[in-house]
Every structure is written in structure tokens, then in C-alpha cells.
Amino acid sequence: MGVIMGPGNREPGDVLDVGVLIRRELAAHGIESHLEQADDLETAKVIEASGKEWFLWNLVHRLRGQEDRDAWPDTVHRHVDSMLESRIQPQAEQMSPEELRGCLRSRLVADVDDGTPTDLSYGRPFAPGIIEVLCADYPHSVTTLGRGHVEELPLGIDEAFDIGRANTVAEPVDESFEAADGVRILTGDSLFVASKAIDIAALVGGPIGPAPHGLAFALPNRSLLLYQVLSAEDWIQQTAELVQLVESMVADPEYFHPGGVVSDAAYYWAPDGRIDLLGGRHIDEDGETSLWISPPDSLADYLPVEPQE
């Protein structure tokens, strides 16, 4: 399953241990490095002498999901090898159009400045707080393409997005199951399960099934797509259940979100293809969190906005 539960920050020594393992692997490849900010999992990183950075957050959480701690060195070994191997692969802009047609993927990411050097200003709006960007899916790694790489592709940007979307839509969904309160979840090993929301109509024609009144959906991380097929009688309660489940996932420090949180909001997909904000969390100036639901105009075209008697 794509959901991994981990023990949060309760083992601060894990960061130091993983940092040491990464530095040992890099040293085996003749790469000098040092560990910085080991006391803060969110910012801890190994920095090579060349300046390249290895942020530890994702890897530490992934390792904590393994039952056998003795297996950590082997996991780190494979991780470092795959990342170093990706450096010697042809860059996306060096590939032929035919090669790109096999490796380009569209990916939905949070529309925030997370401090990373990758320029995603070319990203296309998907929904409030979420943009669509392009990735290169190599055999052992995935690279998010920055503006400079995209502008040098041997394909026009429109064609690149068309190819990326088609490939993402074709990505497999390994599991579909019902969580608490009727919310259903699509997940799998693919890094692009949540990004399949770029074509919800295809999902409605496949694993989700008919949704004549539309869908409430959420993308808490890259491996999860949560949804409710809305009904005229119960859409308010269904949306509340979805918003509450997303909040429980995002607010729980022990819940591992591979790649980070995409969005803590719930959205409405109308059968005509419109996507609008539907609900989410609000944090006031005192730090108090409340949940809200506000039906967009698109929803009113398919569902009664006033509660039924």
C-alpha cells in the first residue's frame, strides 16, 4: 500500500544514523560530504563537497516504515546508488523526442515556494494551491524538470504536457479500498497516483465508476487520491467526512507523506470537468484550527445547495 505510518520525530538519533549511512555510501564513490542540521528532521541534509544536497526527511520516514532496522544500510545503499546513477543518465533536454515520449510524466505538486532551486514557474494551474509540472521518469529515479530544462526540450511545451498527461493517466492504480466513513482511496507504488487526478473523467470511466453528481476529492500526498462519489441527499455529510479524514492525515506528525503534502484541501470535480475548492482547514491568528465547507458555483449546477428536508 502507498501509505506508510512512521513514528514521527520520536527517534532524533535516526537523522544522524541515516546521515552517517549516506556519507559512508558517498565516500565509497569517492565523494566527500558533511551532515548539517541533524537536530531538525525537516531541514537535515548531507551536503557534498560540490554543493549538491541530500535532504533526509523522505528517506528517514521511509526507513522508519521498515520493521527490520538492520536492513537500513542496504536500503540506503540502493537509494544512493540509484540517485548517483540518475546523474549519469541523459538529461531530458538531451533525449530524442521518441525517448521523451516514454519518460515524460505530468505531476501535481503544491503551488508553494519550498526553497528548492527547481524553477517551477512554468507550471500550469490545476486547482487552487496545486499546479501541474513535468517530470522525467527514469528507470531508478524521477526528476522534476525546472523551467530551464523544459525550455530546452526537443518538443514544444504543449506537446510535452500532452505526452506527460497521457503517460500519467496510464500509470497503474494498485489498490482501491474504503477508509473510514465511506471515503474511498486509490493508491499504489506509482509516484503518480495522486497526479492521475489530471484526468478524473478517465478515473470515473475506470476505477471510480459513474459520478453523475460529481466528486469530492483530495490529494494529501503523491501516493493517495481520496474521494467521495457525491449524492444529492448526502453530499454535505460526504464532504465533511472527506475533509475530516484529510485533516487527520495532514495534522498527524506520525503520518508519512512521501514527497511531502500536496494539499490539505478538498476539491469538487463537476461532470463538465470544472474543478473548484470545496473545503479544508483554516488556522486563525491564535493557531486554532477549524474545518470549513463552501460549495462552489459548479457544484450548485449538479447538487442542491440547500439541505433537503
Tab-separated table of N, CA and C in Angstrom, residues 7-61:
chain	number	residue	atom	x	y	z
A	7	PRO	N	7.024	6.702	13.108
A	7	PRO	CA	6.991	7.251	14.454
A	7	PRO	C	7.383	8.713	14.554
A	8	GLY	N	7.198	9.485	13.455
A	8	GLY	CA	7.467	10.922	13.556
A	8	GLY	C	8.884	11.211	13.976
A	9	ASN	N	9.068	12.151	14.908
A	9	ASN	CA	10.392	12.582	15.329
A	9	ASN	C	10.825	11.960	16.649
A	10	ARG	N	10.199	10.845	17.029
A	10	ARG	CA	10.487	10.330	18.365
A	10	ARG	C	11.890	9.737	18.479
A	11	GLU	N	12.576	9.525	17.328
A	11	GLU	CA	13.933	8.986	17.350
A	11	GLU	C	14.859	9.998	16.686
A	12	PRO	N	15.228	11.070	17.383
A	12	PRO	CA	16.079	12.089	16.753
A	12	PRO	C	17.417	11.537	16.297
A	13	GLY	N	17.861	10.445	16.922
A	13	GLY	CA	19.131	9.851	16.500
A	13	GLY	C	19.061	9.230	15.125
A	14	ASP	N	17.846	8.980	14.623
A	14	ASP	CA	17.697	8.392	13.300
A	14	ASP	C	18.320	9.279	12.230
A	15	VAL	N	18.161	10.579	12.382
A	15	VAL	CA	18.699	11.507	11.383
A	15	VAL	C	20.210	11.375	11.318
A	16	LEU	N	20.839	11.336	12.465
A	16	LEU	CA	22.295	11.190	12.500
A	16	LEU	C	22.716	9.862	11.901
A	17	ASP	N	22.000	8.781	12.257
A	17	ASP	CA	22.340	7.457	11.733
A	17	ASP	C	22.225	7.409	10.213
A	18	VAL	N	21.130	7.954	9.689
A	18	VAL	CA	20.926	7.925	8.238
A	18	VAL	C	21.951	8.823	7.550
A	19	GLY	N	22.248	9.970	8.160
A	19	GLY	CA	23.263	10.841	7.593
A	19	GLY	C	24.610	10.149	7.495
A	20	VAL	N	24.951	9.396	8.540
A	20	VAL	CA	26.223	8.656	8.529
A	20	VAL	C	26.218	7.606	7.424
A	21	LEU	N	25.093	6.901	7.262
A	21	LEU	CA	24.997	5.867	6.221
A	21	LEU	C	25.148	6.469	4.825
A	22	ILE	N	24.511	7.605	4.598
A	22	ILE	CA	24.625	8.250	3.287
A	22	ILE	C	26.058	8.707	3.038
A	23	ARG	N	26.680	9.309	4.049
A	23	ARG	CA	28.050	9.781	3.870
A	23	ARG	C	28.997	8.611	3.598
A	24	ARG	N	28.736	7.473	4.248
A	24	ARG	CA	29.571	6.292	4.021
A	24	ARG	C	29.432	5.808	2.574
A	25	GLU	N	28.208	5.799	2.067
A	25	GLU	CA	27.994	5.366	0.684
A	25	GLU	C	28.634	6.336	-0.303
A	26	LEU	N	28.501	7.629	-0.023
A	26	LEU	CA	29.121	8.611	-0.910
A	26	LEU	C	30.640	8.477	-0.899
A	27	ALA	N	31.183	8.241	0.275
A	27	ALA	CA	32.635	8.075	0.380
A	27	ALA	C	33.114	6.889	-0.441
A	28	ALA	N	32.276	5.833	-0.500
A	28	ALA	CA	32.643	4.655	-1.296
A	28	ALA	C	32.725	4.999	-2.784
A	29	HIS	N	32.047	6.092	-3.174
A	29	HIS	CA	32.114	6.550	-4.560
A	29	HIS	C	33.116	7.693	-4.713
A	30	GLY	N	33.906	7.943	-3.672
A	30	GLY	CA	34.914	8.993	-3.730
A	30	GLY	C	34.348	10.389	-3.585
A	31	ILE	N	33.184	10.512	-2.953
A	31	ILE	CA	32.535	11.813	-2.808
A	31	ILE	C	32.598	12.261	-1.347
A	32	GLU	N	33.246	13.381	-1.088
A	32	GLU	CA	33.312	13.928	0.266
A	32	GLU	C	32.010	14.649	0.596
A	33	SER	N	31.628	14.583	1.877
A	33	SER	CA	30.369	15.222	2.270
A	33	SER	C	30.369	15.509	3.761
A	34	HIS	N	29.374	16.289	4.190
A	34	HIS	CA	29.190	16.524	5.622
A	34	HIS	C	27.698	16.648	5.910
A	35	LEU	N	27.335	16.446	7.167
A	35	LEU	CA	25.941	16.491	7.597
A	35	LEU	C	25.644	17.834	8.258
A	36	GLU	N	24.517	18.433	7.908
A	36	GLU	CA	24.100	19.689	8.522
A	36	GLU	C	22.700	19.573	9.114
A	37	GLN	N	22.449	20.293	10.198
A	37	GLN	CA	21.142	20.433	10.836
A	37	GLN	C	20.538	19.079	11.230
A	38	ALA	N	21.376	18.221	11.803
A	38	ALA	CA	20.928	16.879	12.176
A	38	ALA	C	19.896	16.902	13.295
A	39	ASP	N	19.754	18.030	13.974
A	39	ASP	CA	18.785	18.111	15.069
A	39	ASP	C	17.389	18.496	14.585
A	40	ASP	N	17.222	18.707	13.278
A	40	ASP	CA	15.927	19.104	12.727
A	40	ASP	C	15.625	18.269	11.485
A	41	LEU	N	14.737	17.304	11.634
A	41	LEU	CA	14.432	16.392	10.541
A	41	LEU	C	13.951	17.130	9.292
A	42	GLU	N	13.201	18.206	9.476
A	42	GLU	CA	12.634	18.904	8.326
A	42	GLU	C	13.709	19.519	7.434
A	43	THR	N	14.846	19.884	7.996
A	43	THR	CA	15.872	20.571	7.208
A	43	THR	C	17.196	19.806	7.152
A	44	ALA	N	17.282	18.675	7.839
A	44	ALA	CA	18.540	17.912	7.877
A	44	ALA	C	18.959	17.504	6.470
A	45	LYS	N	20.255	17.602	6.192
A	45	LYS	CA	20.741	17.266	4.856
A	45	LYS	C	22.221	16.920	4.896
A	46	VAL	N	22.617	16.081	3.965
A	46	VAL	CA	24.021	15.799	3.700
A	46	VAL	C	24.416	16.647	2.499
A	47	ILE	N	25.525	17.340	2.605
A	47	ILE	CA	25.977	18.222	1.528
A	47	ILE	C	27.313	17.715	0.994
A	48	GLU	N	27.354	17.471	-0.296
A	48	GLU	CA	28.593	17.046	-0.935
A	48	GLU	C	29.551	18.241	-1.051
A	49	ALA	N	30.824	17.935	-1.251
A	49	ALA	CA	31.816	18.998	-1.416
A	49	ALA	C	31.477	19.886	-2.607
A	50	SER	N	30.779	19.308	-3.597
A	50	SER	CA	30.388	20.076	-4.785
A	50	SER	C	29.212	21.003	-4.517
A	51	GLY	N	28.562	20.830	-3.358
A	51	GLY	CA	27.401	21.641	-3.025
A	51	GLY	C	26.072	20.937	-3.223
A	52	LYS	N	26.077	19.758	-3.845
A	52	LYS	CA	24.828	19.015	-4.028
A	52	LYS	C	24.299	18.571	-2.666
A	53	GLU	N	22.970	18.653	-2.505
A	53	GLU	CA	22.341	18.390	-1.210
A	53	GLU	C	21.481	17.132	-1.247
A	54	TRP	N	21.507	16.402	-0.133
A	54	TRP	CA	20.672	15.222	0.063
A	54	TRP	C	19.786	15.481	1.288
A	55	PHE	N	18.568	15.924	1.057
A	55	PHE	CA	17.653	16.132	2.182
A	55	PHE	C	17.194	14.774	2.713
A	56	LEU	N	17.103	14.660	4.023
A	56	LEU	CA	16.923	13.345	4.654
A	56	LEU	C	15.482	13.009	5.034
A	57	TRP	N	14.599	13.989	4.989
A	57	TRP	CA	13.252	13.800	5.535
A	57	TRP	C	12.551	12.574	4.951
A	58	ASN	N	12.475	12.498	3.625
A	58	ASN	CA	11.758	11.388	2.997
A	58	ASN	C	12.395	10.045	3.316
A	59	LEU	N	13.718	9.992	3.198
A	59	LEU	CA	14.395	8.726	3.407
A	59	LEU	C	14.268	8.255	4.849
A	60	VAL	N	14.388	9.156	5.818
A	60	VAL	CA	14.261	8.776	7.226
A	60	VAL	C	12.875	8.182	7.484
A	61	HIS	N	11.829	8.834	6.984
A	61	HIS	CA	10.482	8.323	7.191
A	61	HIS	C	10.278	6.987	6.499
